[in-house]
Short mmCIF file of C-alpha atoms in Angstrom, two decimals:
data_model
loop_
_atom_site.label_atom_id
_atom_site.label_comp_id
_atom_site.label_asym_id
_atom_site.label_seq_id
_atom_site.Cartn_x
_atom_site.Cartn_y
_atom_site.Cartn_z
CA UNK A 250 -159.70 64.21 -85.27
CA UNK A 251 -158.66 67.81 -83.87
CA UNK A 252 -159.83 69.69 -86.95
CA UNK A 253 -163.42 68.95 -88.65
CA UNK A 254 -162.15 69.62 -92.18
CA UNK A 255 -160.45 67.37 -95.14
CA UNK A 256 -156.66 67.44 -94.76
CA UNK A 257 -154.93 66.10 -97.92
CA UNK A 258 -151.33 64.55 -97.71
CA UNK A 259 -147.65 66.27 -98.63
CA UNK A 260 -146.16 67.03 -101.49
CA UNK A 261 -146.60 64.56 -104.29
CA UNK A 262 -148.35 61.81 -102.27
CA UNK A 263 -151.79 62.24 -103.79
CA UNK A 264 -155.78 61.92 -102.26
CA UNK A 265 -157.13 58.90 -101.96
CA UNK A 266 -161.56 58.22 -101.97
CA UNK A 267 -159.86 55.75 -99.18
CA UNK A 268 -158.28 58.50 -97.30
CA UNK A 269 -161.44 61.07 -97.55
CA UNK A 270 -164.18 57.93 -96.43
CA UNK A 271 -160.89 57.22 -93.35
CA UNK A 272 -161.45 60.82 -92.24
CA UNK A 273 -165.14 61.36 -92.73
CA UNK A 274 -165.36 58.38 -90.55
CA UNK A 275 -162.52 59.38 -88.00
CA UNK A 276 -164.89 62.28 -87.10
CA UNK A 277 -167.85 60.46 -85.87
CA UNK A 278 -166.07 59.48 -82.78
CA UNK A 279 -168.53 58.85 -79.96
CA UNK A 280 -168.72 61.14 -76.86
CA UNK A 281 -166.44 59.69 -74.11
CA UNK A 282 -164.91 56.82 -76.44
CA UNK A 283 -161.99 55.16 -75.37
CA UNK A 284 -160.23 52.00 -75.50
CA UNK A 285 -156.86 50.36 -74.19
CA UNK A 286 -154.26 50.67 -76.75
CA UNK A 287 -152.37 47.52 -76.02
CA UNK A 288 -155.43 45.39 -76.00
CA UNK A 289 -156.79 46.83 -79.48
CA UNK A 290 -153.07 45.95 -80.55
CA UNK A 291 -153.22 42.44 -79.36
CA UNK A 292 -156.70 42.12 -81.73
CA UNK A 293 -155.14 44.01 -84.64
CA UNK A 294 -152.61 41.47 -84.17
CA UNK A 295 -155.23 38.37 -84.48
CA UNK A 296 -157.13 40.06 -87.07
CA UNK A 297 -154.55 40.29 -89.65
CA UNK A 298 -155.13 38.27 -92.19
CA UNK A 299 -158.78 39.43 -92.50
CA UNK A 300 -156.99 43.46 -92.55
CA UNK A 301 -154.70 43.39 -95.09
CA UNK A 302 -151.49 44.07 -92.61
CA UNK A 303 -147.93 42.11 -92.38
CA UNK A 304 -145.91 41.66 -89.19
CA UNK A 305 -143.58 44.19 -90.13
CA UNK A 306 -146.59 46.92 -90.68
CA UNK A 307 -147.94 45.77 -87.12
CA UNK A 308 -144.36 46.69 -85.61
CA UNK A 309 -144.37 50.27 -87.08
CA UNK A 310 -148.23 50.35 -85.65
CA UNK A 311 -146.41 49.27 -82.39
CA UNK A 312 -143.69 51.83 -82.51
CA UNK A 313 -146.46 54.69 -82.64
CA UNK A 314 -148.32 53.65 -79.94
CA UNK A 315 -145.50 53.52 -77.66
CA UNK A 316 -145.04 57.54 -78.47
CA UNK A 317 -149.13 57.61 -77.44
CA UNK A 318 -148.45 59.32 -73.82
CA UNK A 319 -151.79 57.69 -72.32
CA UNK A 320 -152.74 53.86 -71.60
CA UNK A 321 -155.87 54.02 -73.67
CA UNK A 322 -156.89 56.06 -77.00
CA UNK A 323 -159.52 58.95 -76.44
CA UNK A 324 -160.40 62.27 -78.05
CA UNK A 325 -159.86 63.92 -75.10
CA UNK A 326 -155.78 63.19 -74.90
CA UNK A 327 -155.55 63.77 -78.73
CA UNK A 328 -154.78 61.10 -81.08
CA UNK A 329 -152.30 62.26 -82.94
CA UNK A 330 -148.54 61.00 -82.82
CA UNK A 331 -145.52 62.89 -84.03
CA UNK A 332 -142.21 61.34 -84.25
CA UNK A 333 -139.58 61.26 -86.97
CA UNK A 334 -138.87 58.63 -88.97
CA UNK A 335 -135.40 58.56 -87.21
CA UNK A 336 -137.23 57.82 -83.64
CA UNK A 337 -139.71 55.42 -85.22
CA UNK A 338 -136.88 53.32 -86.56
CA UNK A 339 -135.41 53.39 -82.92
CA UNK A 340 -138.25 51.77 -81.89
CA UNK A 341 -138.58 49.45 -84.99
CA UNK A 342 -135.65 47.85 -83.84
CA UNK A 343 -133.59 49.91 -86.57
CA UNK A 344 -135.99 49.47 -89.08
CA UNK A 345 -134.71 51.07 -92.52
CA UNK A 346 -136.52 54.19 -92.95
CA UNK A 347 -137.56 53.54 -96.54
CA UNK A 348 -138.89 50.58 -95.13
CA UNK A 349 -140.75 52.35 -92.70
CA UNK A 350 -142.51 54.92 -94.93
CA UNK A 351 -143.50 52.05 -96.51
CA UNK A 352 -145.32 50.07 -93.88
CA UNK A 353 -146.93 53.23 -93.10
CA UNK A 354 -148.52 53.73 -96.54
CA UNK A 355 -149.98 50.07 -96.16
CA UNK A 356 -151.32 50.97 -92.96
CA UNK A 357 -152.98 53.94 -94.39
CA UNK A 358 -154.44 52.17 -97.41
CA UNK A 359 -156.02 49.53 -94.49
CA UNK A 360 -157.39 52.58 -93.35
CA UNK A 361 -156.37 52.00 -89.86
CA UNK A 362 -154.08 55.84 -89.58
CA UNK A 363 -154.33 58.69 -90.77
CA UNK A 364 -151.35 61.72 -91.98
CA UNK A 365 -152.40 65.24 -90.92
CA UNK A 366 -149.53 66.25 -92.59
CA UNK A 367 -148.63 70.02 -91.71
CA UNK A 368 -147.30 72.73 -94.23
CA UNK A 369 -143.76 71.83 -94.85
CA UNK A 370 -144.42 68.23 -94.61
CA UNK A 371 -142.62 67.88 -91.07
CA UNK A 372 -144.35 65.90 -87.75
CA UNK A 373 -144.19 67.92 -85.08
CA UNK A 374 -146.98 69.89 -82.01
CA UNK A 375 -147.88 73.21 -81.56
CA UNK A 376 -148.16 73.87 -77.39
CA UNK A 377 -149.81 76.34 -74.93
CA UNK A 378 -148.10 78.71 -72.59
CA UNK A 379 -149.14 75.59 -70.45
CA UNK A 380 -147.62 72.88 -72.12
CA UNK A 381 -150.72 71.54 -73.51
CA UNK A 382 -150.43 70.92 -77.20
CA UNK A 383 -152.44 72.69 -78.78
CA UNK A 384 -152.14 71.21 -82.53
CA UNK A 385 -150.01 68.49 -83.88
CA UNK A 386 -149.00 67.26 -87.31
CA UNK A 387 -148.01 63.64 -87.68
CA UNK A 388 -150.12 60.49 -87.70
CA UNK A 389 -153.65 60.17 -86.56
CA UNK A 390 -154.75 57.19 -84.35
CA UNK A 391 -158.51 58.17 -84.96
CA UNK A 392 -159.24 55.25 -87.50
CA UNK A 393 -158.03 52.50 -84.76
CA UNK A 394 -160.73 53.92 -82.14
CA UNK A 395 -163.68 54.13 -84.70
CA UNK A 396 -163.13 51.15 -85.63
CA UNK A 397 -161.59 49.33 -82.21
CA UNK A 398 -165.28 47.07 -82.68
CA UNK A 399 -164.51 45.98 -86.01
CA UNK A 400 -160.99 44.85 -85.32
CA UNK A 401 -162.23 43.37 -82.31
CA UNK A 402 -165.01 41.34 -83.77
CA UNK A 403 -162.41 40.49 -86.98
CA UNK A 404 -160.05 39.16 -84.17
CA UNK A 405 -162.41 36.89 -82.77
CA UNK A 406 -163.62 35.33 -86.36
CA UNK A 407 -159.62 34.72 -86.80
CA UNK A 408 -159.55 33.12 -83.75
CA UNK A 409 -162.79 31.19 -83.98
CA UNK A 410 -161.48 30.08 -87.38
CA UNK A 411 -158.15 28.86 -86.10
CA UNK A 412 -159.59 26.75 -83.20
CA UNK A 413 -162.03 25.22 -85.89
CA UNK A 414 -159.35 24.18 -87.61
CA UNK A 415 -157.64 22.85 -84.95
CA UNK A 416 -160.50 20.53 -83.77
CA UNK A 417 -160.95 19.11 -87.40
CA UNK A 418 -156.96 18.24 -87.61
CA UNK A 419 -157.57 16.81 -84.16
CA UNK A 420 -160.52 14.83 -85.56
CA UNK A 421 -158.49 14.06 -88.79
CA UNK A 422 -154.97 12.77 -86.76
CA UNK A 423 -156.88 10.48 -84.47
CA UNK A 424 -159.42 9.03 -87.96
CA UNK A 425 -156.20 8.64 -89.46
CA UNK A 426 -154.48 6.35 -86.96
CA UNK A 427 -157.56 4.31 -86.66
CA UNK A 428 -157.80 3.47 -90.42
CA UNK A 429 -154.57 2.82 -90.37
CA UNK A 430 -154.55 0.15 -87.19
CA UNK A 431 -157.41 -1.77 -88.16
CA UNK A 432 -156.07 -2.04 -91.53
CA UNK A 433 -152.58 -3.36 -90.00
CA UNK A 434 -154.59 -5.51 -87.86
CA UNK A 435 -157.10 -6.74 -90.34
CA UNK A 436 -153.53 -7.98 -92.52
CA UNK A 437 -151.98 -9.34 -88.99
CA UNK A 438 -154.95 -11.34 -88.64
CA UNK A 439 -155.40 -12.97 -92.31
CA UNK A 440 -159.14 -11.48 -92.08
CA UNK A 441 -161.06 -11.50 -95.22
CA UNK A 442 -161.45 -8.58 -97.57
CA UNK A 443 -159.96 -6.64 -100.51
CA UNK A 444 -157.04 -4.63 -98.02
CA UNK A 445 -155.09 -4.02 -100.86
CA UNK A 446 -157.80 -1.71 -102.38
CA UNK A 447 -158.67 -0.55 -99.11
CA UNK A 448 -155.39 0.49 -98.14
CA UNK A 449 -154.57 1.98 -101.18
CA UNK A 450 -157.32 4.56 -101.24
CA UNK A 451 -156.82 5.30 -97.80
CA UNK A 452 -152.91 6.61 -99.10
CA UNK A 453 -154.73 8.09 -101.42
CA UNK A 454 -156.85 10.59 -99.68
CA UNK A 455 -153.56 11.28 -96.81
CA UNK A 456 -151.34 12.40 -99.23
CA UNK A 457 -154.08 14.61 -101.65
CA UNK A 458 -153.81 16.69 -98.61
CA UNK A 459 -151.27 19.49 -99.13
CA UNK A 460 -148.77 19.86 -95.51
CA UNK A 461 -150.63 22.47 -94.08
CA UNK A 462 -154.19 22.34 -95.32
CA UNK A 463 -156.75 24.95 -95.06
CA UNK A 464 -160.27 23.59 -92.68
CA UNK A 465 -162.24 22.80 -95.84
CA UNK A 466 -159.60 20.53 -97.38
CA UNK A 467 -159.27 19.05 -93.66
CA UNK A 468 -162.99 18.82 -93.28
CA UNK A 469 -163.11 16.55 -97.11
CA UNK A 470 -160.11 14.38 -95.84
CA UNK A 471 -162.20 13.93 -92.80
CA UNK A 472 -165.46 12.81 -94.12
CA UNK A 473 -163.72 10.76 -96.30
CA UNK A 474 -161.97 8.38 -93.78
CA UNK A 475 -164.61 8.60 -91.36
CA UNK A 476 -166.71 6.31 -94.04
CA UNK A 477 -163.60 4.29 -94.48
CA UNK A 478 -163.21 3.83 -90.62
CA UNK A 479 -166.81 3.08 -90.59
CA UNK A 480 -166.44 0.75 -93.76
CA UNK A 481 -163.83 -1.13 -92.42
CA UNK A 482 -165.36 -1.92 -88.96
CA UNK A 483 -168.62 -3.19 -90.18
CA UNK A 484 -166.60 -5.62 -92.38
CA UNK A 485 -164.67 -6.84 -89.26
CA UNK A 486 -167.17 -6.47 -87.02
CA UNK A 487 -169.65 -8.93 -89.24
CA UNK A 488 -167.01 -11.52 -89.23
CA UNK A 489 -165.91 -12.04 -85.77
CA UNK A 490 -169.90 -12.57 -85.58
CA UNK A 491 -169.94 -15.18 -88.27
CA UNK A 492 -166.81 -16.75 -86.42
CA UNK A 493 -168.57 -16.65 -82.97
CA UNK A 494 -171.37 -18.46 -84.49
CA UNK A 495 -169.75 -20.90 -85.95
CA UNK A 496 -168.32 -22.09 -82.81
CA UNK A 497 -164.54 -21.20 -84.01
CA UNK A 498 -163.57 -18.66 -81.23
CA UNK A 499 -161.37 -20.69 -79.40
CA UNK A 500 -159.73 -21.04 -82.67
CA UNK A 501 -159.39 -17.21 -83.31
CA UNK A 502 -158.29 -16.60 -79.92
CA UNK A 503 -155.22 -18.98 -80.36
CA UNK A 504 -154.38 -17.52 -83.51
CA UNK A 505 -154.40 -14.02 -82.13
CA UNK A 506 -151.89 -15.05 -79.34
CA UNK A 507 -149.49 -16.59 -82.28
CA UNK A 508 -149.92 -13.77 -84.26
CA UNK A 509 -146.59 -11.26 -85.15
CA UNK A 510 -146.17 -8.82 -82.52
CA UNK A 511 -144.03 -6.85 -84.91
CA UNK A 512 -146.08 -3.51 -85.52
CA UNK A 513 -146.52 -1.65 -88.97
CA UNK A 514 -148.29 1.10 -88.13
CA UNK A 515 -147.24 3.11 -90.89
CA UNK A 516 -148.59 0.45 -93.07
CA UNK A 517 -147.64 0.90 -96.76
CA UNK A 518 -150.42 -0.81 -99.64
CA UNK A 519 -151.43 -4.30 -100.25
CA UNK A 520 -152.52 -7.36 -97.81
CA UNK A 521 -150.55 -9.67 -96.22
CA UNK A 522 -150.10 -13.39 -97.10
CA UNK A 523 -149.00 -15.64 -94.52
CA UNK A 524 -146.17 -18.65 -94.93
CA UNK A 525 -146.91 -21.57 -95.84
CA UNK A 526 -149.79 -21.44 -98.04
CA UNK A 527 -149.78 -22.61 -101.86
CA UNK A 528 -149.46 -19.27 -104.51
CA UNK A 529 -153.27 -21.04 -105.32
CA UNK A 530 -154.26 -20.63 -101.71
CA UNK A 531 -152.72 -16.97 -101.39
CA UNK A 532 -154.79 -15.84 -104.55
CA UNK A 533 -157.96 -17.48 -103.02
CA UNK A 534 -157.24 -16.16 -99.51
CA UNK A 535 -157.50 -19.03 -98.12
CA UNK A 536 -153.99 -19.69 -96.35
CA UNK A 537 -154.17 -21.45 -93.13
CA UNK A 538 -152.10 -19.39 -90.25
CA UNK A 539 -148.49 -20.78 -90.79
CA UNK A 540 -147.85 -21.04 -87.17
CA UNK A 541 -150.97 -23.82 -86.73
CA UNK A 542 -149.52 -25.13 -89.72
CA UNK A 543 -146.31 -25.53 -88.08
CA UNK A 544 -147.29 -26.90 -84.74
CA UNK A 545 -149.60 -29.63 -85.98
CA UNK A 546 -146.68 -30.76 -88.30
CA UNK A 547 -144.19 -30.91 -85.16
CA UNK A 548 -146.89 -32.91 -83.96
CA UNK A 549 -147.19 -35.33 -86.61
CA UNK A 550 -143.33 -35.47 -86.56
CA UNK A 551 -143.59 -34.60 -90.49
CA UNK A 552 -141.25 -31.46 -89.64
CA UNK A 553 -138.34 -30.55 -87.05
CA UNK A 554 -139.14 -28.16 -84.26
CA UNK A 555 -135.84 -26.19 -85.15
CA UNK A 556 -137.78 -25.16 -88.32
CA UNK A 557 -140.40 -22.83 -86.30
CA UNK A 558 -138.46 -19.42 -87.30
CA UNK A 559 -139.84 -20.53 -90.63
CA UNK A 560 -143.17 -20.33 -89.57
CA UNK A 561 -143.30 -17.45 -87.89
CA UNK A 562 -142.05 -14.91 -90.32
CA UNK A 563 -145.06 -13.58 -93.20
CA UNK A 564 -144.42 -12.83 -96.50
CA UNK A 565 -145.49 -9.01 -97.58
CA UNK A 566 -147.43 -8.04 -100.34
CA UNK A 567 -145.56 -7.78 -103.66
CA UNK A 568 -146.74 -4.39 -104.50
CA UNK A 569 -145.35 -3.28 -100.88
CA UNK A 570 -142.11 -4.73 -101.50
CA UNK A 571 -141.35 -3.45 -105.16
CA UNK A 572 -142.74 -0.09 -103.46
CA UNK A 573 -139.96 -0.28 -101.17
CA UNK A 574 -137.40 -1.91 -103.30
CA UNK A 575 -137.75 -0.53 -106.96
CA UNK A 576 -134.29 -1.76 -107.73
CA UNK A 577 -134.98 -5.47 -108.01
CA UNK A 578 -137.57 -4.56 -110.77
CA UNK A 579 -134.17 -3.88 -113.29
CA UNK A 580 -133.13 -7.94 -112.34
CA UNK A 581 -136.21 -9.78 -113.30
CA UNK A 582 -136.27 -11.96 -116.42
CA UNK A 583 -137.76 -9.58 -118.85
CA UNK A 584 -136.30 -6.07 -117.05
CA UNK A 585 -139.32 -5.83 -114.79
CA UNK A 586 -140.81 -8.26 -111.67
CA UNK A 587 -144.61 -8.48 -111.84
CA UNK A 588 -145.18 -11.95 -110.06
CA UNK A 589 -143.23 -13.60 -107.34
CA UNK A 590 -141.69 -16.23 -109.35
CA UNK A 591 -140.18 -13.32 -110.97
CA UNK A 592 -138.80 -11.60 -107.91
CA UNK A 593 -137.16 -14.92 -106.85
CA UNK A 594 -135.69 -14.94 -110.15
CA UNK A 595 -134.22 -11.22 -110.31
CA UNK A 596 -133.27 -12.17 -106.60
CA UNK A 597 -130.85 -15.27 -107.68
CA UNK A 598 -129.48 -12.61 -110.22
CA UNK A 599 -128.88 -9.90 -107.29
CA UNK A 600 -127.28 -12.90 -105.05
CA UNK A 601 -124.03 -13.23 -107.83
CA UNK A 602 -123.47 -9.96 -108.74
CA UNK A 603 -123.59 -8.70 -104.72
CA UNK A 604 -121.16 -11.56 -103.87
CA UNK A 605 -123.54 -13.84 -101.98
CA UNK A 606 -122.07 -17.70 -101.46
CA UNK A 607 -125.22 -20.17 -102.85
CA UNK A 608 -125.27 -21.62 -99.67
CA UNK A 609 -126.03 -18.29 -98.01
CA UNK A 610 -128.62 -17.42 -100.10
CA UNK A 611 -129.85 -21.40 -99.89
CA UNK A 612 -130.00 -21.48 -95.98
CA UNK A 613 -131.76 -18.56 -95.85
CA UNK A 614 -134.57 -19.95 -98.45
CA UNK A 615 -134.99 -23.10 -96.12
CA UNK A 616 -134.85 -20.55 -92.75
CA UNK A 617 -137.12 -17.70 -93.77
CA UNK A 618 -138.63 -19.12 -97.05
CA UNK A 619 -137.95 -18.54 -100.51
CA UNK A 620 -140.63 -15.41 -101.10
CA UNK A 621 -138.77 -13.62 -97.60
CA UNK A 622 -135.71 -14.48 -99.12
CA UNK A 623 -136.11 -12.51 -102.37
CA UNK A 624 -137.59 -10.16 -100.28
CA UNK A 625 -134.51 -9.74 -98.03
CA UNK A 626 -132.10 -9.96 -101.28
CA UNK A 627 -134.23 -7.13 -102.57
CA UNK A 628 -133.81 -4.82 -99.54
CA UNK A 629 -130.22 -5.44 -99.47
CA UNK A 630 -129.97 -4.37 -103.01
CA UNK A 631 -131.68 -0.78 -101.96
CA UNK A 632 -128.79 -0.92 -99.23
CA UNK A 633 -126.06 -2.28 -100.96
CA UNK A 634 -123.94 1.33 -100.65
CA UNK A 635 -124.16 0.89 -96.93
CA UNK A 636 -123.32 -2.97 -96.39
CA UNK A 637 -119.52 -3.71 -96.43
CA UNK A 638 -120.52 -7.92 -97.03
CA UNK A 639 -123.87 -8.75 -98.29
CA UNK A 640 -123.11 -12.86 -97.75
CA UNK A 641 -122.04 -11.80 -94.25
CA UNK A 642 -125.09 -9.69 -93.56
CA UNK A 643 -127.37 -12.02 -95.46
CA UNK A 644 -125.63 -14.77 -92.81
CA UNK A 645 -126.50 -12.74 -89.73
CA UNK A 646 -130.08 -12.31 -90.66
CA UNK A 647 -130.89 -15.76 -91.56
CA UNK A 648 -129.12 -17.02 -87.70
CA UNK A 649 -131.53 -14.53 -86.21
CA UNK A 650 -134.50 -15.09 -88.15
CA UNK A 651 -134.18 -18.70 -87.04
CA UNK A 652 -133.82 -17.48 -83.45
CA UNK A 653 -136.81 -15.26 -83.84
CA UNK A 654 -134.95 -12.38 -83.60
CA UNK A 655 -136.07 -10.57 -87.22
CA UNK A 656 -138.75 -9.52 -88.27
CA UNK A 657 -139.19 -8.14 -91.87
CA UNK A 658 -141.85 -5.46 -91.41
CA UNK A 659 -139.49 -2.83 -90.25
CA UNK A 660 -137.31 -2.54 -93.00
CA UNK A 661 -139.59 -3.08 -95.62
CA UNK A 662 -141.83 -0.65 -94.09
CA UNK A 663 -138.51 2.09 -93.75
CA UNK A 664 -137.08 1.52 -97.23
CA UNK A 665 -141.21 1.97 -98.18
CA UNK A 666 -141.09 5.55 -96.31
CA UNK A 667 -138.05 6.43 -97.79
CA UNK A 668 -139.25 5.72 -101.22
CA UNK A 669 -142.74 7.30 -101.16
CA UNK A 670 -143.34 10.04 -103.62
CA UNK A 671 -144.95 11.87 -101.02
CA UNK A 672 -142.97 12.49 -97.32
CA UNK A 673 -143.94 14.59 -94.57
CA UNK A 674 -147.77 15.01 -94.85
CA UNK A 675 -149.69 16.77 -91.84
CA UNK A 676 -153.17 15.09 -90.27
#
């Protein structure tokens, strides 16, 4: 500062212990100090958060360093500005000016200017004969070169912080697809293992984190699917071991080439079962692929080829599909649907009150089976205030079901997104 003594503020604005340890340190300025003003703005502007500042305060900071003649703050061109409100709000972008006095208080609390106020309160310079000024009144830039090491230093733990958190959301986006593949995969390929609980604590942990989480509650998330990634590939892992040494590859690689190509990504909870296994084989896990099923019944001539389509669709969970369907639950024999006896039942019950012929609803039990069927009836229920003829629509989807042409997994999987609790989670 010009002056080695305490200045105290204007009028009613009182003295601050803030303000006094501001100018005691303002006057221990090093010898030959100086600093570039725009670069020390850049870092006030990265450091922030850790200051105490808004954007709005940083744009008033701005506006006085543009009335700073020089390129970089030293002792030796003064550091003291002096322009009116009136001119600061010019450069504020016409910033009220009640507005502006008070960004400049919060600047002074952060300790980062400080008001040499002169006797009548006004902002103005006192000049030579030469045009040097000799004293000015206004705001002093002092604090901002004292402490242009701090800021500096601040800025770079901001930015350290930020690029942390960054790598960990990085870390936690690509752990996230991964669980979520091998789980889709694990259910495409009928491979053994509780998915249902697996999949539903991997939900879990995505959507306890908040849509823009802080690096600790990203670092949690991550630790905790890491061990599910690494969970789930041991379990996979150990069994296409046990299947290699049991001589049954050639058998897994021709039921990976049958398998559905349709992709869930966004996979929703629960396991898959595959069609054409007994409700005793689906609780034991032990349905046989439908499409080897299929083919070695062609062969036997037990079953006409035109029946494939059959075959190659897969019945979904039944927690997924009253997930995505909660409607049908209000149609099942006692007012709810907790088995899949039920659900066929509630579905018969949607059928006649949506308009849908017996036959309809009969051709596509025999074409898709009676459990994708319900299903179907269940997701045209959810969309019955978009579908101008459910029998019609019902129709179309049964013709290209038996064609191949349908697959199940998107809708279910869309109605599913539409109906989580929880929508537009970041990781």
């Amino acid at each position: 500062m010009e002056s080695g003594h305490v200045t105290t503020p204007f009028g009613r604005r009182p003295m601050t212990l803030g303000m006094l340890a501001s100018q005691a340190a303002a006057r221990e300025i090093e010898p030959g100090q100086s600093i570039d003003k725009w670069k020390l703005y850049r870092a006030l502007c990265e450091a922030k958060p850790l200051l105490g500042i808004t954007d709005r305060a940083l744009a008033i900071l701005n506006a006085l360093l543009s009335f700073y003649p020089k390129g970089e703050l030293s002792e030796e061109n003064g550091l003291v500005v002096f322009p009116s409100n009136a001119q600061l709000s010019l450069r504020a972008h016409g910033m009220a000016e009640q507005t502006i006095r008070r960004h400049l208080a919060t600047l002074i609390e952060a300790g980062l200017l400080i008001r040499k106020d002169s006797p009548n309160g006004k902002r103005y310079a006192r000049k030579e004969q030469g045009g040097e000024i000799r004293e000015a009144f206004g705001f002093s830039l002092a604090p901002l070169l004292v402490r242009a090491e701090e800021i500096e230093r601040l800025a770079a733990e901001v930015v350290a912080e930020r690029l942390h958190l960054q790598r960990i959301r990085e870390r936690l986006t690509l752990c996230r697809r991964d669980v979520a593949k091998l789980i889709e995969m694990a259910l495409e390929e009928g491979a053994a293992g509780d998915w249902s609980r697996i999949h539903l604590h991997f939900r879990d942990v995505v959507e306890r984190l908040p849509r823009s989480p802080s690096a600790e509650q990203a670092a949690v998330a991550l630790d905790e699917l890491e061990l599910l990634r690494e969970e789930i590939t041991n379990q996979l892992e150990m069994q296409v071991k046990t299947q290699n040494h049991s001589g049954n590859a050639q058998h897994y690689e021709r039921h990976i080439q049958n398998s559905n190509p349709q992709s869930i990504t966004e996979l929703e909870p629960a396991s898959e079962m595959k069609q054409g296994a007994t409700a005793d084989d689906r609780s034991a896990g032990r349905a046989e692929p439908p499409i080897r099923i299929q083919k070695d019944e062609e062969k036997n001539g037990r079953v006409p080829a035109t029946s494939s389509a059959n075959a190659a669709l897969k019945s979904f969970p039944l927690g997924l599909v009253l997930q995505a369907c909660p409607e049908i639950a209000a149609y099942g024999p006692q007012g709810s649907v907790g088995t899949w006896r039920e659900l066929m039942a509630a579905a018969v019950v949607v059928r006649s009150m949506l308009g849908v012929s017996p036959s309809a609803y009969e051709q596509a039990c025999e074409i898709m089976g009676p459990e994708n069927a319900a299903t179907v009836m269940a997701c045209v229920l959810e969309r019955a205030g978009h579908i101008n003829s459910a029998g019609g629509y019902l129709r179309d989807l049964t013709r290209r079901a038996e064609k191949g042409e349908f697959a199940i997994g998107p809708m279910l999987m869309a109605l599913a997104r539409s109906n989580s609790p929880i929508r537009g989670k970041t990781g």
